[in-house]
């Protein structure tokens, strides 16, 4: 990217070495709160899926220890603290699962120290400016690999659990999850908007609850 001349280091030169993030006091607005309540459903489902995927990748069942109740609670606390500090939304990201699988770095302590270092580096202005110079095409290339790995982890999960793909019920659920999630479908109810991965996850949960099981599956 540098040799193609698409990187501008001017922001790095202009940035100071030490910079305090822009902290602002939170504002509580009823309309925003009511809007976010249904939206929370999607990150919860995504969180559970990511924890299960990480468990499959590492060979350790994190749904039992520390348990989903603790991981979801930690996710909620992190999101609340970030909002109080006017930070960006926090959620579990599927990209991390792909990165963990590539690096084989399974020790949770690594994530803890990485978080601490990230907080410290947030006060180094030149570093933030340097990261911001990474071209979108480079980040896009990384995302292609990581999201592709996430897809492979999902297929591996289906295989490990011996999901019968000849079963019409399973075919319908998977098809109606993939199309809205990958096709960019959006459902706007006015008070809340559901789209892509979040919408696909909600559809999958609802279909799994309402679609009847065949006699073959029941036996």
PDB file of C-alpha atoms in Angstrom:
ATOM      1  CA  UNK A   1       0.000   0.000   0.000  1.00  0.00           C
ATOM      2  CA  UNK A   2       2.895   2.338   0.763  1.00  0.00           C
ATOM      3  CA  UNK A   3       4.560   1.736  -2.626  1.00  0.00           C
ATOM      4  CA  UNK A   4       1.206   2.304  -4.356  1.00  0.00           C
ATOM      5  CA  UNK A   5       1.056   5.684  -2.650  1.00  0.00           C
ATOM      6  CA  UNK A   6      -2.298   5.184  -0.934  1.00  0.00           C
ATOM      7  CA  UNK A   7      -1.021   5.785   2.598  1.00  0.00           C
ATOM      8  CA  UNK A   8      -0.853   9.298   4.029  1.00  0.00           C
ATOM      9  CA  UNK A   9       1.355   9.666   7.116  1.00  0.00           C
ATOM     10  CA  UNK A  10       0.497  13.342   7.579  1.00  0.00           C
ATOM     11  CA  UNK A  11      -1.962  12.610  10.444  1.00  0.00           C
ATOM     12  CA  UNK A  12       0.825  10.723  12.265  1.00  0.00           C
ATOM     13  CA  UNK A  13       3.173  13.715  12.035  1.00  0.00           C
ATOM     14  CA  UNK A  14       0.467  16.094  13.251  1.00  0.00           C
ATOM     15  CA  UNK A  15      -0.697  13.876  16.145  1.00  0.00           C
ATOM     16  CA  UNK A  16       0.743  14.382  19.621  1.00  0.00           C
ATOM     17  CA  UNK A  17       2.510  11.613  21.506  1.00  0.00           C
ATOM     18  CA  UNK A  18       0.130  11.813  24.460  1.00  0.00           C
ATOM     19  CA  UNK A  19      -3.592  12.318  23.888  1.00  0.00           C
ATOM     20  CA  UNK A  20      -6.555  11.902  26.204  1.00  0.00           C
ATOM     21  CA  UNK A  21      -9.607  10.278  24.584  1.00  0.00           C
ATOM     22  CA  UNK A  22     -12.666  12.476  24.236  1.00  0.00           C
ATOM     23  CA  UNK A  23     -14.701  11.503  27.296  1.00  0.00           C
ATOM     24  CA  UNK A  24     -18.218  12.902  27.523  1.00  0.00           C
ATOM     25  CA  UNK A  25     -21.017  12.473  30.028  1.00  0.00           C
ATOM     26  CA  UNK A  26     -23.785  10.059  29.019  1.00  0.00           C
ATOM     27  CA  UNK A  27     -27.293  11.197  28.115  1.00  0.00           C
ATOM     28  CA  UNK A  28     -30.384   9.135  28.861  1.00  0.00           C
ATOM     29  CA  UNK A  29     -33.157   9.460  26.298  1.00  0.00           C
ATOM     30  CA  UNK A  30     -36.257   7.296  26.467  1.00  0.00           C
ATOM     31  CA  UNK A  31     -36.612   6.985  22.688  1.00  0.00           C
ATOM     32  CA  UNK A  32     -33.044   5.711  22.347  1.00  0.00           C
ATOM     33  CA  UNK A  33     -33.503   3.275  25.238  1.00  0.00           C
ATOM     34  CA  UNK A  34     -36.729   1.839  23.779  1.00  0.00           C
ATOM     35  CA  UNK A  35     -35.053   1.590  20.377  1.00  0.00           C
ATOM     36  CA  UNK A  36     -32.100  -0.389  21.752  1.00  0.00           C
ATOM     37  CA  UNK A  37     -34.080  -2.925  23.832  1.00  0.00           C
ATOM     38  CA  UNK A  38     -35.041  -5.197  20.888  1.00  0.00           C
ATOM     39  CA  UNK A  39     -31.668  -4.597  19.220  1.00  0.00           C
ATOM     40  CA  UNK A  40     -29.940  -6.151  22.239  1.00  0.00           C
ATOM     41  CA  UNK A  41     -31.375  -9.541  21.229  1.00  0.00           C
ATOM     42  CA  UNK A  42     -29.009  -9.798  18.245  1.00  0.00           C
ATOM     43  CA  UNK A  43     -25.735  -9.240  20.184  1.00  0.00           C
ATOM     44  CA  UNK A  44     -26.849 -11.759  22.832  1.00  0.00           C
ATOM     45  CA  UNK A  45     -27.382 -14.410  20.173  1.00  0.00           C
ATOM     46  CA  UNK A  46     -24.111 -13.435  18.503  1.00  0.00           C
ATOM     47  CA  UNK A  47     -22.329 -13.683  21.864  1.00  0.00           C
ATOM     48  CA  UNK A  48     -23.617 -17.213  22.470  1.00  0.00           C
ATOM     49  CA  UNK A  49     -22.641 -18.290  18.949  1.00  0.00           C
ATOM     50  CA  UNK A  50     -19.150 -16.849  19.327  1.00  0.00           C
ATOM     51  CA  UNK A  51     -18.583 -18.534  22.690  1.00  0.00           C
ATOM     52  CA  UNK A  52     -19.644 -21.874  21.198  1.00  0.00           C
ATOM     53  CA  UNK A  53     -17.372 -21.283  18.181  1.00  0.00           C
ATOM     54  CA  UNK A  54     -14.425 -20.445  20.439  1.00  0.00           C
ATOM     55  CA  UNK A  55     -15.151 -23.609  22.421  1.00  0.00           C
ATOM     56  CA  UNK A  56     -14.994 -25.673  19.231  1.00  0.00           C
ATOM     57  CA  UNK A  57     -11.773 -24.001  18.123  1.00  0.00           C
ATOM     58  CA  UNK A  58      -9.958 -24.354  21.439  1.00  0.00           C
ATOM     59  CA  UNK A  59     -11.413 -27.709  22.477  1.00  0.00           C
ATOM     60  CA  UNK A  60     -12.542 -26.246  25.811  1.00  0.00           C
ATOM     61  CA  UNK A  61     -16.214 -25.788  26.709  1.00  0.00           C
ATOM     62  CA  UNK A  62     -16.539 -22.168  27.838  1.00  0.00           C
ATOM     63  CA  UNK A  63     -20.319 -22.537  28.079  1.00  0.00           C
ATOM     64  CA  UNK A  64     -19.751 -24.578  31.237  1.00  0.00           C
ATOM     65  CA  UNK A  65     -16.684 -22.814  32.669  1.00  0.00           C
ATOM     66  CA  UNK A  66     -16.912 -19.916  33.246  1.00  0.00           C
ATOM     67  CA  UNK A  67     -20.429 -20.376  31.827  1.00  0.00           C
ATOM     68  CA  UNK A  68     -22.631 -18.351  29.505  1.00  0.00           C
ATOM     69  CA  UNK A  69     -24.202 -16.472  32.426  1.00  0.00           C
ATOM     70  CA  UNK A  70     -20.799 -15.053  33.362  1.00  0.00           C
ATOM     71  CA  UNK A  71     -19.639 -14.313  29.812  1.00  0.00           C
ATOM     72  CA  UNK A  72     -22.888 -12.516  28.946  1.00  0.00           C
ATOM     73  CA  UNK A  73     -22.711 -10.599  32.237  1.00  0.00           C
ATOM     74  CA  UNK A  74     -19.141  -9.539  31.445  1.00  0.00           C
ATOM     75  CA  UNK A  75     -20.201  -8.473  27.969  1.00  0.00           C
ATOM     76  CA  UNK A  76     -23.003  -6.388  29.448  1.00  0.00           C
ATOM     77  CA  UNK A  77     -20.759  -4.721  32.008  1.00  0.00           C
ATOM     78  CA  UNK A  78     -18.173  -3.885  29.337  1.00  0.00           C
ATOM     79  CA  UNK A  79     -20.853  -2.373  27.097  1.00  0.00           C
ATOM     80  CA  UNK A  80     -22.264  -0.305  29.974  1.00  0.00           C
ATOM     81  CA  UNK A  81     -18.850   1.004  31.024  1.00  0.00           C
ATOM     82  CA  UNK A  82     -17.987   1.899  27.419  1.00  0.00           C
ATOM     83  CA  UNK A  83     -21.261   3.787  27.049  1.00  0.00           C
ATOM     84  CA  UNK A  84     -20.677   5.704  30.296  1.00  0.00           C
ATOM     85  CA  UNK A  85     -17.284   6.785  28.943  1.00  0.00           C
ATOM     86  CA  UNK A  86     -18.761   7.703  25.549  1.00  0.00           C
ATOM     87  CA  UNK A  87     -16.835   4.844  23.962  1.00  0.00           C
ATOM     88  CA  UNK A  88     -17.868   2.712  20.995  1.00  0.00           C
ATOM     89  CA  UNK A  89     -20.297  -0.196  21.436  1.00  0.00           C
ATOM     90  CA  UNK A  90     -18.732  -3.392  22.780  1.00  0.00           C
ATOM     91  CA  UNK A  91     -19.696  -6.877  21.707  1.00  0.00           C
ATOM     92  CA  UNK A  92     -18.071 -10.196  20.949  1.00  0.00           C
ATOM     93  CA  UNK A  93     -16.734 -10.156  17.401  1.00  0.00           C
ATOM     94  CA  UNK A  94     -16.654 -13.241  15.217  1.00  0.00           C
ATOM     95  CA  UNK A  95     -13.414 -11.992  13.633  1.00  0.00           C
ATOM     96  CA  UNK A  96     -11.605 -12.778  16.886  1.00  0.00           C
ATOM     97  CA  UNK A  97     -12.524 -16.438  16.539  1.00  0.00           C
ATOM     98  CA  UNK A  98     -10.803 -16.530  13.161  1.00  0.00           C
ATOM     99  CA  UNK A  99      -7.735 -14.771  14.565  1.00  0.00           C
ATOM    100  CA  UNK A 100      -7.550 -17.227  17.473  1.00  0.00           C
ATOM    101  CA  UNK A 101      -7.780 -20.143  15.097  1.00  0.00           C
ATOM    102  CA  UNK A 102      -4.984 -18.769  12.916  1.00  0.00           C
ATOM    103  CA  UNK A 103      -2.607 -17.918  15.755  1.00  0.00           C
ATOM    104  CA  UNK A 104      -3.518 -20.908  17.968  1.00  0.00           C
ATOM    105  CA  UNK A 105      -3.309 -18.495  20.925  1.00  0.00           C
ATOM    106  CA  UNK A 106      -5.920 -20.104  23.167  1.00  0.00           C
ATOM    107  CA  UNK A 107      -4.874 -18.751  26.576  1.00  0.00           C
ATOM    108  CA  UNK A 108      -7.536 -16.279  27.869  1.00  0.00           C
ATOM    109  CA  UNK A 109      -4.759 -14.411  29.717  1.00  0.00           C
ATOM    110  CA  UNK A 110      -3.490 -13.234  26.329  1.00  0.00           C
ATOM    111  CA  UNK A 111      -6.794 -11.452  25.728  1.00  0.00           C
ATOM    112  CA  UNK A 112      -6.642  -9.877  29.179  1.00  0.00           C
ATOM    113  CA  UNK A 113      -3.162  -8.452  28.629  1.00  0.00           C
ATOM    114  CA  UNK A 114      -4.098  -7.406  25.102  1.00  0.00           C
ATOM    115  CA  UNK A 115      -7.031  -5.429  26.520  1.00  0.00           C
ATOM    116  CA  UNK A 116      -4.814  -3.737  29.114  1.00  0.00           C
ATOM    117  CA  UNK A 117      -2.220  -2.826  26.490  1.00  0.00           C
ATOM    118  CA  UNK A 118      -4.960  -1.544  24.154  1.00  0.00           C
ATOM    119  CA  UNK A 119      -6.251   0.781  26.882  1.00  0.00           C
ATOM    120  CA  UNK A 120      -2.733   2.085  27.500  1.00  0.00           C
ATOM    121  CA  UNK A 121      -2.072   2.584  23.801  1.00  0.00           C
ATOM    122  CA  UNK A 122      -5.318   4.540  23.462  1.00  0.00           C
ATOM    123  CA  UNK A 123      -3.503   7.442  25.154  1.00  0.00           C
ATOM    124  CA  UNK A 124      -0.703   7.446  22.559  1.00  0.00           C
ATOM    125  CA  UNK A 125      -1.936   9.818  19.868  1.00  0.00           C
ATOM    126  CA  UNK A 126       0.611   8.903  17.207  1.00  0.00           C
ATOM    127  CA  UNK A 127      -0.208   5.219  17.472  1.00  0.00           C
ATOM    128  CA  UNK A 128      -3.916   5.849  16.957  1.00  0.00           C
ATOM    129  CA  UNK A 129      -3.112   8.016  13.950  1.00  0.00           C
ATOM    130  CA  UNK A 130      -0.793   5.321  12.574  1.00  0.00           C
ATOM    131  CA  UNK A 131      -3.480   2.656  12.845  1.00  0.00           C
ATOM    132  CA  UNK A 132      -5.921   4.999  11.114  1.00  0.00           C
ATOM    133  CA  UNK A 133      -3.601   5.129   8.084  1.00  0.00           C
ATOM    134  CA  UNK A 134      -4.228   1.450   7.285  1.00  0.00           C
ATOM    135  CA  UNK A 135      -6.136   1.487   3.956  1.00  0.00           C
ATOM    136  CA  UNK A 136      -9.648   0.074   3.812  1.00  0.00           C
ATOM    137  CA  UNK A 137      -8.553  -2.396   1.125  1.00  0.00           C
ATOM    138  CA  UNK A 138      -6.007  -3.934   3.527  1.00  0.00           C
ATOM    139  CA  UNK A 139      -8.599  -4.277   6.269  1.00  0.00           C
ATOM    140  CA  UNK A 140     -11.013  -5.728   3.722  1.00  0.00           C
ATOM    141  CA  UNK A 141      -8.494  -8.385   2.755  1.00  0.00           C
ATOM    142  CA  UNK A 142      -8.079  -9.362   6.393  1.00  0.00           C
ATOM    143  CA  UNK A 143     -11.845  -9.542   6.857  1.00  0.00           C
ATOM    144  CA  UNK A 144     -12.239 -11.869   3.871  1.00  0.00           C
ATOM    145  CA  UNK A 145      -9.923 -14.382   5.524  1.00  0.00           C
ATOM    146  CA  UNK A 146     -11.323 -14.033   9.035  1.00  0.00           C
ATOM    147  CA  UNK A 147     -14.989 -14.197   8.054  1.00  0.00           C
ATOM    148  CA  UNK A 148     -14.260 -17.113   5.770  1.00  0.00           C
ATOM    149  CA  UNK A 149     -12.783 -18.942   8.739  1.00  0.00           C
ATOM    150  CA  UNK A 150     -15.887 -18.120  10.780  1.00  0.00           C
ATOM    151  CA  UNK A 151     -18.011 -19.721   8.074  1.00  0.00           C
ATOM    152  CA  UNK A 152     -15.818 -22.824   8.184  1.00  0.00           C
ATOM    153  CA  UNK A 153     -16.149 -22.949  11.989  1.00  0.00           C
ATOM    154  CA  UNK A 154     -19.926 -22.813  11.588  1.00  0.00           C
ATOM    155  CA  UNK A 155     -19.879 -25.726   9.150  1.00  0.00           C
ATOM    156  CA  UNK A 156     -17.564 -27.624  11.479  1.00  0.00           C
ATOM    157  CA  UNK A 157     -20.070 -27.097  14.300  1.00  0.00           C
ATOM    158  CA  UNK A 158     -22.856 -28.599  12.191  1.00  0.00           C
ATOM    159  CA  UNK A 159     -20.668 -31.577  11.292  1.00  0.00           C
ATOM    160  CA  UNK A 160     -19.545 -32.217  14.883  1.00  0.00           C
ATOM    161  CA  UNK A 161     -23.140 -32.168  16.090  1.00  0.00           C
ATOM    162  CA  UNK A 162     -24.128 -34.524  13.261  1.00  0.00           C
ATOM    163  CA  UNK A 163     -26.858 -32.247  11.939  1.00  0.00           C
ATOM    164  CA  UNK A 164     -28.868 -34.162   9.351  1.00  0.00           C
ATOM    165  CA  UNK A 165     -28.877 -32.000   6.222  1.00  0.00           C
ATOM    166  CA  UNK A 166     -31.345 -34.362   4.549  1.00  0.00           C
ATOM    167  CA  UNK A 167     -33.925 -33.300   7.107  1.00  0.00           C
ATOM    168  CA  UNK A 168     -36.247 -30.651   5.535  1.00  0.00           C
ATOM    169  CA  UNK A 169     -36.609 -28.817   8.855  1.00  0.00           C
ATOM    170  CA  UNK A 170     -32.851 -28.280   9.142  1.00  0.00           C
ATOM    171  CA  UNK A 171     -32.575 -27.276   5.490  1.00  0.00           C
ATOM    172  CA  UNK A 172     -35.319 -24.658   5.901  1.00  0.00           C
ATOM    173  CA  UNK A 173     -33.760 -23.172   9.051  1.00  0.00           C
ATOM    174  CA  UNK A 174     -30.266 -22.932   7.546  1.00  0.00           C
ATOM    175  CA  UNK A 175     -31.567 -21.501   4.265  1.00  0.00           C
ATOM    176  CA  UNK A 176     -33.686 -18.846   5.971  1.00  0.00           C
ATOM    177  CA  UNK A 177     -30.784 -17.887   8.227  1.00  0.00           C
ATOM    178  CA  UNK A 178     -28.199 -17.575   5.448  1.00  0.00           C
ATOM    179  CA  UNK A 179     -30.249 -15.562   2.950  1.00  0.00           C
ATOM    180  CA  UNK A 180     -31.241 -12.656   5.281  1.00  0.00           C
ATOM    181  CA  UNK A 181     -27.819 -12.651   6.969  1.00  0.00           C
ATOM    182  CA  UNK A 182     -25.727 -12.668   3.791  1.00  0.00           C
ATOM    183  CA  UNK A 183     -28.209 -10.939   1.483  1.00  0.00           C
ATOM    184  CA  UNK A 184     -28.476  -7.762   3.534  1.00  0.00           C
ATOM    185  CA  UNK A 185     -32.199  -8.079   4.331  1.00  0.00           C
ATOM    186  CA  UNK A 186     -33.528  -5.309   6.593  1.00  0.00           C
ATOM    187  CA  UNK A 187     -36.736  -5.300   8.646  1.00  0.00           C
ATOM    188  CA  UNK A 188     -37.649  -1.836   9.903  1.00  0.00           C
ATOM    189  CA  UNK A 189     -40.395  -1.770  12.537  1.00  0.00           C
ATOM    190  CA  UNK A 190     -40.005   1.925  13.223  1.00  0.00           C
ATOM    191  CA  UNK A 191     -38.971   1.496  16.843  1.00  0.00           C
ATOM    192  CA  UNK A 192     -36.252  -0.986  15.885  1.00  0.00           C
ATOM    193  CA  UNK A 193     -34.394  -2.180  12.815  1.00  0.00           C
ATOM    194  CA  UNK A 194     -33.067  -5.707  12.352  1.00  0.00           C
ATOM    195  CA  UNK A 195     -30.638  -6.599   9.581  1.00  0.00           C
ATOM    196  CA  UNK A 196     -28.057  -9.102   8.353  1.00  0.00           C
ATOM    197  CA  UNK A 197     -26.436 -11.292  11.030  1.00  0.00           C
ATOM    198  CA  UNK A 198     -28.712 -10.140  13.844  1.00  0.00           C
ATOM    199  CA  UNK A 199     -31.825 -10.714  11.744  1.00  0.00           C
ATOM    200  CA  UNK A 200     -30.603 -14.109  10.589  1.00  0.00           C
ATOM    201  CA  UNK A 201     -29.876 -15.170  14.166  1.00  0.00           C
ATOM    202  CA  UNK A 202     -33.341 -14.138  15.370  1.00  0.00           C
ATOM    203  CA  UNK A 203     -35.003 -15.928  12.457  1.00  0.00           C
ATOM    204  CA  UNK A 204     -33.008 -19.073  13.245  1.00  0.00           C
ATOM    205  CA  UNK A 205     -34.035 -19.070  16.904  1.00  0.00           C
ATOM    206  CA  UNK A 206     -37.722 -18.492  16.087  1.00  0.00           C
ATOM    207  CA  UNK A 207     -37.795 -21.178  13.392  1.00  0.00           C
ATOM    208  CA  UNK A 208     -36.042 -23.636  15.682  1.00  0.00           C
ATOM    209  CA  UNK A 209     -38.804 -23.088  18.238  1.00  0.00           C
ATOM    210  CA  UNK A 210     -41.864 -23.130  15.966  1.00  0.00           C
ATOM    211  CA  UNK A 211     -41.044 -25.622  13.209  1.00  0.00           C
ATOM    212  CA  UNK A 212     -42.179 -29.148  14.147  1.00  0.00           C
ATOM    213  CA  UNK A 213     -39.696 -31.982  14.373  1.00  0.00           C
ATOM    214  CA  UNK A 214     -40.110 -34.967  12.057  1.00  0.00           C
ATOM    215  CA  UNK A 215     -40.818 -38.405  13.461  1.00  0.00           C
ATOM    216  CA  UNK A 216     -37.288 -39.396  12.418  1.00  0.00           C
ATOM    217  CA  UNK A 217     -35.753 -36.702  14.644  1.00  0.00           C
ATOM    218  CA  UNK A 218     -38.076 -37.463  17.544  1.00  0.00           C
ATOM    219  CA  UNK A 219     -37.058 -41.101  17.478  1.00  0.00           C
TER     220      UNK A 219
END
